Amino acid sequence: MDLNVKHFFGLLFLLMAGAIFWLKPHKVDVVKKKGVPQVAFIDFQSYEITPNGVEALMHGERALKFADYMHVELPEMKRLTPKGVESVKAKEAFLYDREGIELKERVHLARSDGWEITTDRIYYDLKKKVYTTKGLPFTARYGKSVVEGKSMVYEQKSGKISAESIRAIINEEDRIN
Amino acid sequence: ASEQVEITADRFEASETERLTKFIGHVHMKKGPDELNASKVFVYFDKARKPMRYEAVGNTSFVIHMDNNQTYVGRADRLLYRPGKEIYELFGNVVLKEPRLDRTLMGEKVVVEKISGKAHVEGKEDKPVKFIFKVEDKNASKDR
């Protein structure tokens, strides 16, 4: 069978189309390997910007972004809440995409109304906007008063804090004689 | 020097807007020699975050040591305590006992002033004030 030039180029075109369709050279697969950081940040600051402006910011000494979470060392976060600015810091934090933030070791949460909470671990649910110490002990301070307990839950929207197994020391004014 | 109150409870709730802290479940409160037990105790704070008032409700029982060394033991439906003035206000089915003199006071509202040692009692129409105390029997004193 004589193969003339038109047939040759037609065949060539078909082969190329087939190659593009199957091999997909235009696409690059992101390496979704668990445990392998995709991006590293050093001494960084990130902002959460909404139509109302900057609503939250986070500073961290070092951060590694993995496929489905981010690990931050010495995070410091500030968030504008209906009740004022709230800040939280810890030794490390794990940010799970669009779910929550787990803060570990030397966790310190400070609210604009004066409540300060220290604990070893706290979880912040991004959807419900609720902090919990998940059964672990915490210490809360308000003025000179101190409250110790377990299983603290802080609902950011309502501003309500609740907890269990409580022991509190309330410091009073001097007597009025 | 400022004084300290220690409170233990099953649960605790703090509300931001009302500057109110609630202690709920087996609440035990201790301030120096004075003690209080109740189902709930609410602590109201002022703007300087200092406690202004304590309110105890539910199975409230207490021991109050007065400055003049009197001691009151008793119970009430509700108790209000104002730390600065050291005044206890007791409401509803109040029973106040003075163990040393074996005296008992019952009323609907009793105000106890720790500093002056005074107690002011009010009753209600259907529940008058009742005061029970022991009277020395003259014959008994003669027979001795």
mmCIF file with all atom_site columns, C-alpha atoms in Angstrom, chain B:
data_model
loop_
_atom_site.group_PDB
_atom_site.id
_atom_site.type_symbol
_atom_site.label_atom_id
_atom_site.label_alt_id
_atom_site.label_comp_id
_atom_site.label_asym_id
_atom_site.label_entity_id
_atom_site.label_seq_id
_atom_site.pdbx_PDB_ins_code
_atom_site.Cartn_x
_atom_site.Cartn_y
_atom_site.Cartn_z
_atom_site.occupancy
_atom_site.B_iso_or_equiv
_atom_site.pdbx_formal_charge
_atom_site.auth_seq_id
_atom_site.auth_comp_id
_atom_site.auth_asym_id
_atom_site.auth_atom_id
_atom_site.pdbx_PDB_model_num
ATOM 1   C CA . ALA B 1 1   ? -4.641  42.937 103.726 1.00 0.00 ? 1   ALA B CA 1
ATOM 2   C CA . SER B 1 2   ? -7.226  41.613 101.294 1.00 0.00 ? 2   SER B CA 1
ATOM 3   C CA . GLU B 1 3   ? -9.044  38.462 102.288 1.00 0.00 ? 3   GLU B CA 1
ATOM 4   C CA . GLN B 1 4   ? -9.474  35.263 100.377 1.00 0.00 ? 4   GLN B CA 1
ATOM 5   C CA . VAL B 1 5   ? -12.527 33.143 99.708  1.00 0.00 ? 5   VAL B CA 1
ATOM 6   C CA . GLU B 1 6   ? -12.046 29.544 98.623  1.00 0.00 ? 6   GLU B CA 1
ATOM 7   C CA . ILE B 1 7   ? -14.815 27.863 96.636  1.00 0.00 ? 7   ILE B CA 1
ATOM 8   C CA . THR B 1 8   ? -15.035 24.280 95.410  1.00 0.00 ? 8   THR B CA 1
ATOM 9   C CA . ALA B 1 9   ? -17.840 23.066 93.144  1.00 0.00 ? 9   ALA B CA 1
ATOM 10  C CA . ASP B 1 10  ? -18.735 20.495 90.520  1.00 0.00 ? 10  ASP B CA 1
ATOM 11  C CA . ARG B 1 11  ? -19.160 23.032 87.720  1.00 0.00 ? 11  ARG B CA 1
ATOM 12  C CA . PHE B 1 12  ? -18.366 26.639 86.935  1.00 0.00 ? 12  PHE B CA 1
ATOM 13  C CA . GLU B 1 13  ? -19.755 29.092 84.384  1.00 0.00 ? 13  GLU B CA 1
ATOM 14  C CA . ALA B 1 14  ? -18.499 32.583 83.686  1.00 0.00 ? 14  ALA B CA 1
ATOM 15  C CA . SER B 1 15  ? -20.410 35.025 81.569  1.00 0.00 ? 15  SER B CA 1
ATOM 16  C CA . GLU B 1 16  ? -18.611 37.900 79.942  1.00 0.00 ? 16  GLU B CA 1
ATOM 17  C CA . THR B 1 17  ? -21.415 40.384 79.645  1.00 0.00 ? 17  THR B CA 1
ATOM 18  C CA . GLU B 1 18  ? -22.860 40.107 83.138  1.00 0.00 ? 18  GLU B CA 1
ATOM 19  C CA . ARG B 1 19  ? -19.547 39.985 85.057  1.00 0.00 ? 19  ARG B CA 1
ATOM 20  C CA . LEU B 1 20  ? -21.029 37.015 86.852  1.00 0.00 ? 20  LEU B CA 1
ATOM 21  C CA . THR B 1 21  ? -19.458 33.715 87.795  1.00 0.00 ? 21  THR B CA 1
ATOM 22  C CA . LYS B 1 22  ? -21.641 30.739 88.705  1.00 0.00 ? 22  LYS B CA 1
ATOM 23  C CA . PHE B 1 23  ? -20.500 27.822 90.835  1.00 0.00 ? 23  PHE B CA 1
ATOM 24  C CA . ILE B 1 24  ? -22.882 24.905 90.512  1.00 0.00 ? 24  ILE B CA 1
ATOM 25  C CA . GLY B 1 25  ? -23.213 21.553 92.330  1.00 0.00 ? 25  GLY B CA 1
ATOM 26  C CA . HIS B 1 26  ? -21.978 20.727 95.866  1.00 0.00 ? 26  HIS B CA 1
ATOM 27  C CA . VAL B 1 27  ? -20.650 24.228 96.340  1.00 0.00 ? 27  VAL B CA 1
ATOM 28  C CA . HIS B 1 28  ? -18.504 24.698 99.432  1.00 0.00 ? 28  HIS B CA 1
ATOM 29  C CA . MET B 1 29  ? -17.304 28.176 100.271 1.00 0.00 ? 29  MET B CA 1
ATOM 30  C CA . LYS B 1 30  ? -14.817 29.079 103.002 1.00 0.00 ? 30  LYS B CA 1
ATOM 31  C CA . LYS B 1 31  ? -13.656 32.466 104.176 1.00 0.00 ? 31  LYS B CA 1
ATOM 32  C CA . GLY B 1 32  ? -11.538 32.400 107.244 1.00 0.00 ? 32  GLY B CA 1
ATOM 33  C CA . PRO B 1 33  ? -13.621 30.576 109.912 1.00 0.00 ? 33  PRO B CA 1
ATOM 34  C CA . ASP B 1 34  ? -16.927 31.159 108.050 1.00 0.00 ? 34  ASP B CA 1
ATOM 35  C CA . GLU B 1 35  ? -18.248 28.350 105.898 1.00 0.00 ? 35  GLU B CA 1
ATOM 36  C CA . LEU B 1 36  ? -21.140 27.929 103.504 1.00 0.00 ? 36  LEU B CA 1
ATOM 37  C CA . ASN B 1 37  ? -22.635 25.026 101.580 1.00 0.00 ? 37  ASN B CA 1
ATOM 38  C CA . ALA B 1 38  ? -25.188 25.407 98.806  1.00 0.00 ? 38  ALA B CA 1
ATOM 39  C CA . SER B 1 39  ? -26.352 23.980 95.501  1.00 0.00 ? 39  SER B CA 1
ATOM 40  C CA . LYS B 1 40  ? -25.369 27.160 93.635  1.00 0.00 ? 40  LYS B CA 1
ATOM 41  C CA . VAL B 1 41  ? -23.306 30.218 94.432  1.00 0.00 ? 41  VAL B CA 1
ATOM 42  C CA . PHE B 1 42  ? -23.257 33.250 92.134  1.00 0.00 ? 42  PHE B CA 1
ATOM 43  C CA . VAL B 1 43  ? -20.387 35.735 92.460  1.00 0.00 ? 43  VAL B CA 1
ATOM 44  C CA . TYR B 1 44  ? -21.017 39.248 91.088  1.00 0.00 ? 44  TYR B CA 1
ATOM 45  C CA . PHE B 1 45  ? -17.917 41.295 90.159  1.00 0.00 ? 45  PHE B CA 1
ATOM 46  C CA . ASP B 1 46  ? -17.565 45.053 89.828  1.00 0.00 ? 46  ASP B CA 1
ATOM 47  C CA . LYS B 1 47  ? -15.821 46.842 86.984  1.00 0.00 ? 47  LYS B CA 1
ATOM 48  C CA . ALA B 1 48  ? -12.499 46.520 88.781  1.00 0.00 ? 48  ALA B CA 1
ATOM 49  C CA . ARG B 1 49  ? -13.081 42.743 88.762  1.00 0.00 ? 49  ARG B CA 1
ATOM 50  C CA . LYS B 1 50  ? -13.501 42.614 92.500  1.00 0.00 ? 50  LYS B CA 1
ATOM 51  C CA . PRO B 1 51  ? -16.313 40.519 94.031  1.00 0.00 ? 51  PRO B CA 1
ATOM 52  C CA . MET B 1 52  ? -19.224 42.752 95.081  1.00 0.00 ? 52  MET B CA 1
ATOM 53  C CA . ARG B 1 53  ? -21.746 40.190 96.217  1.00 0.00 ? 53  ARG B CA 1
ATOM 54  C CA . TYR B 1 54  ? -22.165 36.446 96.719  1.00 0.00 ? 54  TYR B CA 1
ATOM 55  C CA . GLU B 1 55  ? -25.551 34.806 96.372  1.00 0.00 ? 55  GLU B CA 1
ATOM 56  C CA . ALA B 1 56  ? -26.125 31.232 97.569  1.00 0.00 ? 56  ALA B CA 1
ATOM 57  C CA . VAL B 1 57  ? -29.272 29.373 96.649  1.00 0.00 ? 57  VAL B CA 1
ATOM 58  C CA . GLY B 1 58  ? -30.560 25.837 97.248  1.00 0.00 ? 58  GLY B CA 1
ATOM 59  C CA . ASN B 1 59  ? -29.899 23.811 100.430 1.00 0.00 ? 59  ASN B CA 1
ATOM 60  C CA . THR B 1 60  ? -27.971 26.700 101.883 1.00 0.00 ? 60  THR B CA 1
ATOM 61  C CA . SER B 1 61  ? -26.318 26.013 105.237 1.00 0.00 ? 61  SER B CA 1
ATOM 62  C CA . PHE B 1 62  ? -23.652 28.082 106.933 1.00 0.00 ? 62  PHE B CA 1
ATOM 63  C CA . VAL B 1 63  ? -21.463 28.799 109.944 1.00 0.00 ? 63  VAL B CA 1
ATOM 64  C CA . ILE B 1 64  ? -20.849 32.483 110.714 1.00 0.00 ? 64  ILE B CA 1
ATOM 65  C CA . HIS B 1 65  ? -18.327 33.641 113.291 1.00 0.00 ? 65  HIS B CA 1
ATOM 66  C CA . MET B 1 66  ? -19.050 37.134 114.534 1.00 0.00 ? 66  MET B CA 1
ATOM 67  C CA . ASP B 1 67  ? -16.388 39.564 115.617 1.00 0.00 ? 67  ASP B CA 1
ATOM 68  C CA . ASN B 1 68  ? -17.749 39.466 119.169 1.00 0.00 ? 68  ASN B CA 1
ATOM 69  C CA . ASN B 1 69  ? -17.026 35.710 119.298 1.00 0.00 ? 69  ASN B CA 1
ATOM 70  C CA . GLN B 1 70  ? -20.648 34.714 118.845 1.00 0.00 ? 70  GLN B CA 1
ATOM 71  C CA . THR B 1 71  ? -21.165 31.874 116.367 1.00 0.00 ? 71  THR B CA 1
ATOM 72  C CA . TYR B 1 72  ? -24.256 31.318 114.284 1.00 0.00 ? 72  TYR B CA 1
ATOM 73  C CA . VAL B 1 73  ? -25.053 28.012 112.611 1.00 0.00 ? 73  VAL B CA 1
ATOM 74  C CA . GLY B 1 74  ? -28.049 27.795 110.353 1.00 0.00 ? 74  GLY B CA 1
ATOM 75  C CA . ARG B 1 75  ? -29.757 27.384 107.055 1.00 0.00 ? 75  ARG B CA 1
ATOM 76  C CA . ALA B 1 76  ? -31.953 29.363 104.665 1.00 0.00 ? 76  ALA B CA 1
ATOM 77  C CA . ASP B 1 77  ? -33.427 29.196 101.196 1.00 0.00 ? 77  ASP B CA 1
ATOM 78  C CA . ARG B 1 78  ? -31.186 31.999 99.958  1.00 0.00 ? 78  ARG B CA 1
ATOM 79  C CA . LEU B 1 79  ? -28.207 33.865 101.335 1.00 0.00 ? 79  LEU B CA 1
ATOM 80  C CA . LEU B 1 80  ? -26.636 37.126 100.216 1.00 0.00 ? 80  LEU B CA 1
ATOM 81  C CA . TYR B 1 81  ? -23.177 38.100 101.437 1.00 0.00 ? 81  TYR B CA 1
ATOM 82  C CA . ARG B 1 82  ? -21.593 41.535 100.915 1.00 0.00 ? 82  ARG B CA 1
ATOM 83  C CA . PRO B 1 83  ? -17.850 41.175 101.478 1.00 0.00 ? 83  PRO B CA 1
ATOM 84  C CA . GLY B 1 84  ? -16.854 44.802 102.096 1.00 0.00 ? 84  GLY B CA 1
ATOM 85  C CA . LYS B 1 85  ? -19.466 45.432 104.807 1.00 0.00 ? 85  LYS B CA 1
ATOM 86  C CA . GLU B 1 86  ? -19.401 41.844 106.086 1.00 0.00 ? 86  GLU B CA 1
ATOM 87  C CA . ILE B 1 87  ? -23.184 41.592 106.069 1.00 0.00 ? 87  ILE B CA 1
ATOM 88  C CA . TYR B 1 88  ? -25.122 38.356 105.597 1.00 0.00 ? 88  TYR B CA 1
ATOM 89  C CA . GLU B 1 89  ? -28.760 38.572 104.455 1.00 0.00 ? 89  GLU B CA 1
ATOM 90  C CA . LEU B 1 90  ? -30.757 35.364 104.843 1.00 0.00 ? 90  LEU B CA 1
ATOM 91  C CA . PHE B 1 91  ? -34.097 34.826 103.105 1.00 0.00 ? 91  PHE B CA 1
ATOM 92  C CA . GLY B 1 92  ? -36.804 32.160 103.347 1.00 0.00 ? 92  GLY B CA 1
ATOM 93  C CA . ASN B 1 93  ? -37.238 29.583 106.149 1.00 0.00 ? 93  ASN B CA 1
ATOM 94  C CA . VAL B 1 94  ? -34.293 30.990 108.027 1.00 0.00 ? 94  VAL B CA 1
ATOM 95  C CA . VAL B 1 95  ? -33.110 29.008 111.045 1.00 0.00 ? 95  VAL B CA 1
ATOM 96  C CA . LEU B 1 96  ? -30.301 30.569 113.041 1.00 0.00 ? 96  LEU B CA 1
ATOM 97  C CA . LYS B 1 97  ? -28.812 28.780 116.038 1.00 0.00 ? 97  LYS B CA 1
ATOM 98  C CA . GLU B 1 98  ? -26.402 30.004 118.640 1.00 0.00 ? 98  GLU B CA 1
ATOM 99  C CA . PRO B 1 99  ? -24.928 26.740 119.924 1.00 0.00 ? 99  PRO B CA 1
ATOM 100 C CA . ARG B 1 100 ? -23.121 28.298 122.902 1.00 0.00 ? 100 ARG B CA 1
ATOM 101 C CA . LEU B 1 101 ? -26.311 29.812 124.402 1.00 0.00 ? 101 LEU B CA 1
ATOM 102 C CA . ASP B 1 102 ? -28.592 27.118 122.966 1.00 0.00 ? 102 ASP B CA 1
ATOM 103 C CA . ARG B 1 103 ? -30.795 29.761 121.313 1.00 0.00 ? 103 ARG B CA 1
ATOM 104 C CA . THR B 1 104 ? -32.632 29.418 118.028 1.00 0.00 ? 104 THR B CA 1
ATOM 105 C CA . LEU B 1 105 ? -34.074 32.128 115.876 1.00 0.00 ? 105 LEU B CA 1
ATOM 106 C CA . MET B 1 106 ? -36.512 31.536 113.015 1.00 0.00 ? 106 MET B CA 1
ATOM 107 C CA . GLY B 1 107 ? -37.804 34.050 110.541 1.00 0.00 ? 107 GLY B CA 1
ATOM 108 C CA . GLU B 1 108 ? -38.328 34.895 106.920 1.00 0.00 ? 108 GLU B CA 1
ATOM 109 C CA . LYS B 1 109 ? -35.588 37.467 106.601 1.00 0.00 ? 109 LYS B CA 1
ATOM 110 C CA . VAL B 1 110 ? -32.568 37.844 108.855 1.00 0.00 ? 110 VAL B CA 1
ATOM 111 C CA . VAL B 1 111 ? -29.735 40.346 108.465 1.00 0.00 ? 111 VAL B CA 1
ATOM 112 C CA . VAL B 1 112 ? -26.554 39.469 110.366 1.00 0.00 ? 112 VAL B CA 1
ATOM 113 C CA . GLU B 1 113 ? -23.861 42.141 110.777 1.00 0.00 ? 113 GLU B CA 1
ATOM 114 C CA . LYS B 1 114 ? -20.565 40.393 111.470 1.00 0.00 ? 114 LYS B CA 1
ATOM 115 C CA . ILE B 1 115 ? -18.737 43.512 112.608 1.00 0.00 ? 115 ILE B CA 1
ATOM 116 C CA . SER B 1 116 ? -21.331 44.873 115.051 1.00 0.00 ? 116 SER B CA 1
ATOM 117 C CA . GLY B 1 117 ? -22.620 41.443 116.039 1.00 0.00 ? 117 GLY B CA 1
ATOM 118 C CA . LYS B 1 118 ? -26.240 42.525 115.511 1.00 0.00 ? 118 LYS B CA 1
ATOM 119 C CA . ALA B 1 119 ? -28.948 40.353 113.914 1.00 0.00 ? 119 ALA B CA 1
ATOM 120 C CA . HIS B 1 120 ? -32.152 41.853 112.571 1.00 0.00 ? 120 HIS B CA 1
ATOM 121 C CA . VAL B 1 121 ? -35.128 39.512 112.044 1.00 0.00 ? 121 VAL B CA 1
ATOM 122 C CA . GLU B 1 122 ? -38.341 39.858 110.070 1.00 0.00 ? 122 GLU B CA 1
ATOM 123 C CA . GLY B 1 123 ? -41.268 37.448 109.769 1.00 0.00 ? 123 GLY B CA 1
ATOM 124 C CA . LYS B 1 124 ? -44.306 37.272 107.516 1.00 0.00 ? 124 LYS B CA 1
ATOM 125 C CA . GLU B 1 125 ? -47.994 37.317 108.307 1.00 0.00 ? 125 GLU B CA 1
ATOM 126 C CA . ASP B 1 126 ? -48.355 33.565 108.234 1.00 0.00 ? 126 ASP B CA 1
ATOM 127 C CA . LYS B 1 127 ? -44.851 32.963 109.549 1.00 0.00 ? 127 LYS B CA 1
ATOM 128 C CA . PRO B 1 128 ? -44.104 35.139 112.568 1.00 0.00 ? 128 PRO B CA 1
ATOM 129 C CA . VAL B 1 129 ? -40.609 35.378 114.021 1.00 0.00 ? 129 VAL B CA 1
ATOM 130 C CA . LYS B 1 130 ? -39.888 32.598 116.504 1.00 0.00 ? 130 LYS B CA 1
ATOM 131 C CA . PHE B 1 131 ? -37.241 32.792 119.199 1.00 0.00 ? 131 PHE B CA 1
ATOM 132 C CA . ILE B 1 132 ? -36.447 29.698 121.254 1.00 0.00 ? 132 ILE B CA 1
ATOM 133 C CA . PHE B 1 133 ? -34.153 29.966 124.250 1.00 0.00 ? 133 PHE B CA 1
ATOM 134 C CA . LYS B 1 134 ? -33.568 28.064 127.452 1.00 0.00 ? 134 LYS B CA 1
ATOM 135 C CA . VAL B 1 135 ? -34.851 29.546 130.721 1.00 0.00 ? 135 VAL B CA 1
ATOM 136 C CA . GLU B 1 136 ? -33.079 28.660 133.998 1.00 0.00 ? 136 GLU B CA 1
ATOM 137 C CA . ASP B 1 137 ? -35.594 26.874 136.380 1.00 0.00 ? 137 ASP B CA 1
ATOM 138 C CA . LYS B 1 138 ? -35.690 28.840 139.701 1.00 0.00 ? 138 LYS B CA 1
ATOM 139 C CA . ASN B 1 139 ? -36.372 25.709 141.856 1.00 0.00 ? 139 ASN B CA 1
ATOM 140 C CA . ALA B 1 140 ? -33.542 23.916 140.208 1.00 0.00 ? 140 ALA B CA 1
ATOM 141 C CA . SER B 1 141 ? -31.235 26.791 141.122 1.00 0.00 ? 141 SER B CA 1
ATOM 142 C CA . LYS B 1 142 ? -32.514 26.726 144.781 1.00 0.00 ? 142 LYS B CA 1
ATOM 143 C CA . ASP B 1 143 ? -32.083 22.949 145.172 1.00 0.00 ? 143 ASP B CA 1
ATOM 144 C CA . ARG B 1 144 ? -28.450 23.145 144.428 1.00 0.00 ? 144 ARG B CA 1
#
